[in-house]
mmCIF file of C-alpha atoms and ligand atoms in Angstrom:
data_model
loop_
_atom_site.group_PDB
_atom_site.id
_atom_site.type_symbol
_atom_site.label_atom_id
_atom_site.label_comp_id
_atom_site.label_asym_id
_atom_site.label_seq_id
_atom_site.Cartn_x
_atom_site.Cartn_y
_atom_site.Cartn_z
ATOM 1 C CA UNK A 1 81.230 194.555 91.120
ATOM 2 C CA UNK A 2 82.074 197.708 88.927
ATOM 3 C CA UNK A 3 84.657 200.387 89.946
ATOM 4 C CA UNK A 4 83.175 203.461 91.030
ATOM 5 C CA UNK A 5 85.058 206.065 89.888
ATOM 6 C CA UNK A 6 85.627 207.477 93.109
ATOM 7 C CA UNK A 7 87.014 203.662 94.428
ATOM 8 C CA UNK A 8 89.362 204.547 90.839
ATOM 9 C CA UNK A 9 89.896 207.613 92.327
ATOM 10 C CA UNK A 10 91.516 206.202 95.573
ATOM 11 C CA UNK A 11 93.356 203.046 93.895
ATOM 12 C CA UNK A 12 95.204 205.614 92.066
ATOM 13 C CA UNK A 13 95.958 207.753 94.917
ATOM 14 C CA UNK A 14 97.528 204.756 96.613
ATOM 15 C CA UNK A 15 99.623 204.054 93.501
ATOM 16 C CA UNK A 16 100.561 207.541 93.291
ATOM 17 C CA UNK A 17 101.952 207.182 97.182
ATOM 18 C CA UNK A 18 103.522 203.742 95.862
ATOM 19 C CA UNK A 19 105.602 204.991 93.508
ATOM 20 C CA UNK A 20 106.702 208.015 95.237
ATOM 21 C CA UNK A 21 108.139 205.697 98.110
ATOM 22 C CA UNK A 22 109.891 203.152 95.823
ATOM 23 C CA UNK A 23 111.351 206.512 93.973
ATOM 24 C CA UNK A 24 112.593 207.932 97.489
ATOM 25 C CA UNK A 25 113.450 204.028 98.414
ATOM 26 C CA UNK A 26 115.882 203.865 95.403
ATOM 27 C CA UNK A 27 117.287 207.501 95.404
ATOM 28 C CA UNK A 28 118.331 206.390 98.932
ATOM 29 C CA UNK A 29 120.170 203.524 97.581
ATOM 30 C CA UNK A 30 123.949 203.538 99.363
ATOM 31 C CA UNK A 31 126.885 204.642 97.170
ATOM 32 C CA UNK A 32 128.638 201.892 95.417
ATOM 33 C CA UNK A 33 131.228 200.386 97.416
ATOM 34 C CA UNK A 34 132.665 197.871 95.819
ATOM 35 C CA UNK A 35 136.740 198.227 95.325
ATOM 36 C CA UNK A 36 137.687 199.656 91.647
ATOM 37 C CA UNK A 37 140.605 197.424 89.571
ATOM 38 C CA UNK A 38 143.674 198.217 91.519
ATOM 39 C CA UNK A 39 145.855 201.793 90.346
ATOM 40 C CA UNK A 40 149.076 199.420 90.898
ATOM 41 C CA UNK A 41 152.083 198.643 88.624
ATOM 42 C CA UNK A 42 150.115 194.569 88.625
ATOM 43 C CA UNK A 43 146.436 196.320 87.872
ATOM 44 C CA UNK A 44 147.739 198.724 85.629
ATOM 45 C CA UNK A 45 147.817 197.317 82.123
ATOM 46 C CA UNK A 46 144.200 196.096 82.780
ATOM 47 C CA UNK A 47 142.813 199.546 83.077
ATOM 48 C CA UNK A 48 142.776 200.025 79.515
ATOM 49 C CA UNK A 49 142.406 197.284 77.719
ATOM 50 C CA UNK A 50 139.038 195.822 76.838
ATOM 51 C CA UNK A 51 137.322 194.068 79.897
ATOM 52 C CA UNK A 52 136.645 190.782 78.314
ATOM 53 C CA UNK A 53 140.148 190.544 77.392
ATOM 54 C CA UNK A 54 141.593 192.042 80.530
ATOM 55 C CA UNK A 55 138.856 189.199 82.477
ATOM 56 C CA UNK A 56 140.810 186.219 80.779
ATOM 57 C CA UNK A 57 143.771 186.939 83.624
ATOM 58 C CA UNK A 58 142.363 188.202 86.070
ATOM 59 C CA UNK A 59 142.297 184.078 88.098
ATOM 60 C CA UNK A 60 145.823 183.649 87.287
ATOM 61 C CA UNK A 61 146.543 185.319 90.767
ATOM 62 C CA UNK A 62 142.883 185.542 92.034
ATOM 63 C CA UNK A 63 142.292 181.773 92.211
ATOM 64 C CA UNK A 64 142.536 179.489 95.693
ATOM 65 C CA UNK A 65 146.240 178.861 95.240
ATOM 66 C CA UNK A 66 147.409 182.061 93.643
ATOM 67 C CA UNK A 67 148.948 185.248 95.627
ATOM 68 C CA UNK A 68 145.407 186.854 96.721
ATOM 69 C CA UNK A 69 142.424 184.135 96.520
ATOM 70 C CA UNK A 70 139.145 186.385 96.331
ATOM 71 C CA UNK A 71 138.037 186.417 100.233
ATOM 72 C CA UNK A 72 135.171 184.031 101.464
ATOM 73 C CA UNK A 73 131.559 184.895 100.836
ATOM 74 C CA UNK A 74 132.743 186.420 97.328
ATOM 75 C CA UNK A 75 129.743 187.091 94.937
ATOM 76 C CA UNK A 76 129.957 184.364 92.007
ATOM 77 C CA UNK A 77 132.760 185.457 90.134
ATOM 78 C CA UNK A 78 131.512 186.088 86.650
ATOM 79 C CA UNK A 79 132.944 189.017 84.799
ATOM 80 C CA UNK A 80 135.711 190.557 87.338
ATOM 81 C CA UNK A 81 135.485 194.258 86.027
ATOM 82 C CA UNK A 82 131.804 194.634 86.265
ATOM 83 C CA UNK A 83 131.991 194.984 89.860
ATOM 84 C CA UNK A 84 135.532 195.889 89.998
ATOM 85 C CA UNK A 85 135.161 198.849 87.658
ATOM 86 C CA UNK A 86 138.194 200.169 85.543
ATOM 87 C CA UNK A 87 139.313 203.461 86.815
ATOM 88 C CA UNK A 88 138.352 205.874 83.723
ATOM 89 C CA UNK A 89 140.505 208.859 83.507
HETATM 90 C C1 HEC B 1 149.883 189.092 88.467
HETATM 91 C C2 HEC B 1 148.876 188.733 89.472
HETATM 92 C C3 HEC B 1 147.535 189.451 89.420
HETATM 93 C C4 HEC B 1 146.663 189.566 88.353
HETATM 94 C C5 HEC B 1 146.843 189.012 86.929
HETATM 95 C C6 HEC B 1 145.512 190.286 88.844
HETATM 96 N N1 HEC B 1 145.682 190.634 90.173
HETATM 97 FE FE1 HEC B 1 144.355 191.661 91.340
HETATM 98 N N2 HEC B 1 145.696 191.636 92.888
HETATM 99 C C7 HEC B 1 146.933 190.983 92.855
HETATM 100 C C8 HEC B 1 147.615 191.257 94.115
HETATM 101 C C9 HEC B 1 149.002 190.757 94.496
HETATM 102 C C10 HEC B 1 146.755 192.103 94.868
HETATM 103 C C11 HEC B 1 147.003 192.723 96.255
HETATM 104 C C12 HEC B 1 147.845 193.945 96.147
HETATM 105 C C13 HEC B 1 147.272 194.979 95.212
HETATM 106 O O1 HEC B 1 146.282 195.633 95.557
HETATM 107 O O2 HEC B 1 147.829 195.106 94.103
HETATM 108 C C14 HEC B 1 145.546 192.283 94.080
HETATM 109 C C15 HEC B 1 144.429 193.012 94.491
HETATM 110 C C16 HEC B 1 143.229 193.097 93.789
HETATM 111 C C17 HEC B 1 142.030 193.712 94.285
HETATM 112 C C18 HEC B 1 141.826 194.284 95.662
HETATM 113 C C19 HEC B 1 142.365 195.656 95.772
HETATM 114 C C20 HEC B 1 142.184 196.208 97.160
HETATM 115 O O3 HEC B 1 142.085 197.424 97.248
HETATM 116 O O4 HEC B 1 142.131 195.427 98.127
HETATM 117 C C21 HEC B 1 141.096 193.620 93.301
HETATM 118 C C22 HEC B 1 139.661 194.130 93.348
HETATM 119 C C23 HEC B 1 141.717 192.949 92.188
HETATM 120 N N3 HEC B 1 143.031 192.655 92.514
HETATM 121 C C24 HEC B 1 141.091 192.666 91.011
HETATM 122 C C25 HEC B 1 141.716 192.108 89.903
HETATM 123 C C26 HEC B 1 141.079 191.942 88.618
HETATM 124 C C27 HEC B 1 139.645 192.323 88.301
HETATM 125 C C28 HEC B 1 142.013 191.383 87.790
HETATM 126 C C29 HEC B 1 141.861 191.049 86.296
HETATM 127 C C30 HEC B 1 141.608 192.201 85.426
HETATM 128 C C31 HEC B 1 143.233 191.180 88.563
HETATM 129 N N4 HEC B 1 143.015 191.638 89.827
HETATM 130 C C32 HEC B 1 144.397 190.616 88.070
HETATM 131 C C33 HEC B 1 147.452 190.236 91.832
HETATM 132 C C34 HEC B 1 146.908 190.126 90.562
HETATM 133 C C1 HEC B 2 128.990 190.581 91.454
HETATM 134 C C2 HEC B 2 130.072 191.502 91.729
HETATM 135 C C3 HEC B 2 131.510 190.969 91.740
HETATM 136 C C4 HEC B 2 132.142 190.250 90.744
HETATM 137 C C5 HEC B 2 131.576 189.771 89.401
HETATM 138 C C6 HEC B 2 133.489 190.042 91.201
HETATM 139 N N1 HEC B 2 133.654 190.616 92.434
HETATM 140 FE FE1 HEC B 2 135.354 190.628 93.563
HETATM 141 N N2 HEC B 2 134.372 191.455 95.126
HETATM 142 C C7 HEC B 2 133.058 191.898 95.094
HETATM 143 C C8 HEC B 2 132.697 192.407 96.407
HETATM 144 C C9 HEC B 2 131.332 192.998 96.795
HETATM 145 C C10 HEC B 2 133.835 192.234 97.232
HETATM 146 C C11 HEC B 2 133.924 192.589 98.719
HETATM 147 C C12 HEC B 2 134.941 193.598 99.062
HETATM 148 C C13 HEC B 2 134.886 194.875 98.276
HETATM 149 O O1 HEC B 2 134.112 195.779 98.628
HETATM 150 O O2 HEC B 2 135.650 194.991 97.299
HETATM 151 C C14 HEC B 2 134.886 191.657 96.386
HETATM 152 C C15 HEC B 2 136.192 191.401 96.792
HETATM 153 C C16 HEC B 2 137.224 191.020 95.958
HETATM 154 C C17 HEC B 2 138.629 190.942 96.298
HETATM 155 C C18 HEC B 2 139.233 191.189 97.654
HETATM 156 C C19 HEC B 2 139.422 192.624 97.925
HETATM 157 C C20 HEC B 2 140.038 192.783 99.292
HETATM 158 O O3 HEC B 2 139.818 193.821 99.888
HETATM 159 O O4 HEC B 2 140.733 191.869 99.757
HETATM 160 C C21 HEC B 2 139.325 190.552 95.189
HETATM 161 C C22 HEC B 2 140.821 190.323 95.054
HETATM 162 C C23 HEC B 2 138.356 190.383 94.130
HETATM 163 N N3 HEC B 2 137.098 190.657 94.630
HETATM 164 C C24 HEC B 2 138.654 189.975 92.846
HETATM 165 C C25 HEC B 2 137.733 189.602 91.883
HETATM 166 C C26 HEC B 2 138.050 188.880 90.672
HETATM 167 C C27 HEC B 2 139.458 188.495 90.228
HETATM 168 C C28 HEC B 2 136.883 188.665 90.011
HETATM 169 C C29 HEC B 2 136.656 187.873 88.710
HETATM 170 C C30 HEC B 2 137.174 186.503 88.709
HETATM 171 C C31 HEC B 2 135.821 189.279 90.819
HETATM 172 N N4 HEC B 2 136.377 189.808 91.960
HETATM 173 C C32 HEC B 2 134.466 189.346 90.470
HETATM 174 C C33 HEC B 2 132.222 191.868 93.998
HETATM 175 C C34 HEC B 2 132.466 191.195 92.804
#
């Protein structure tokens, strides 16, 4: 069956409404909450460097035996500072 143009009309009003809700939907998005790298005299000399690098240590204390093992439930652990964002000055 051919499109009318006035069914053409109508499928892109609804795609118009669409996108104006996904746009509203993602404008709405909550404020990233996630904790930043740590300000502290351990945290500090990780700030700067580059994040691959600064990655390397970060399980040397963050593992199941160290002084703070990440909590339960933590997201898979792959690159630290991309969640845990370096505190640009
Ligand atoms: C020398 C041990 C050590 C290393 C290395 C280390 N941390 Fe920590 N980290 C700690 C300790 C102890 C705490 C808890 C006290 C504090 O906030 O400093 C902590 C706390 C944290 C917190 C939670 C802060 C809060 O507000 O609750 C995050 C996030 C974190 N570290 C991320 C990292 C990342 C990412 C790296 C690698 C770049 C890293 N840590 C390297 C010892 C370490
Ligand atoms: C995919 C994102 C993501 C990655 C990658 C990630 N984390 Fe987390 N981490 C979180 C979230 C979300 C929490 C929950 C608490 C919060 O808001 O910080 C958390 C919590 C923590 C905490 C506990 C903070 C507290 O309040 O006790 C530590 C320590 C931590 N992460 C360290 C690390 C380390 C070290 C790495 C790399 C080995 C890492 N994280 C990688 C998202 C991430």
């Amino acid at each position: 069956m051919p499109m009318t143009s006035k069914n053409k009309l109508l499928y892109n009003i609804v795609f118009f409404i669409f996108c104006g809700g996904l746009l509203v939907f993602l404008l709405n998005a909550p404020e990233e909450t996630t904790k930043k790298l740590p300000e502290d005299e351990i945290h500090q000399k990780f700030q700067t460097i580059d994040r691959k690098e600064a990655e390397k240590s970060c399980e040397e204390c963050h593992n199941p035996e160290g002084e703070l093992p990440l909590p339960e439930g933590h997201p898979p652990k792959y690159r630290c500072i991309f969640c845990h964002k370096q505190v640009k000055k």
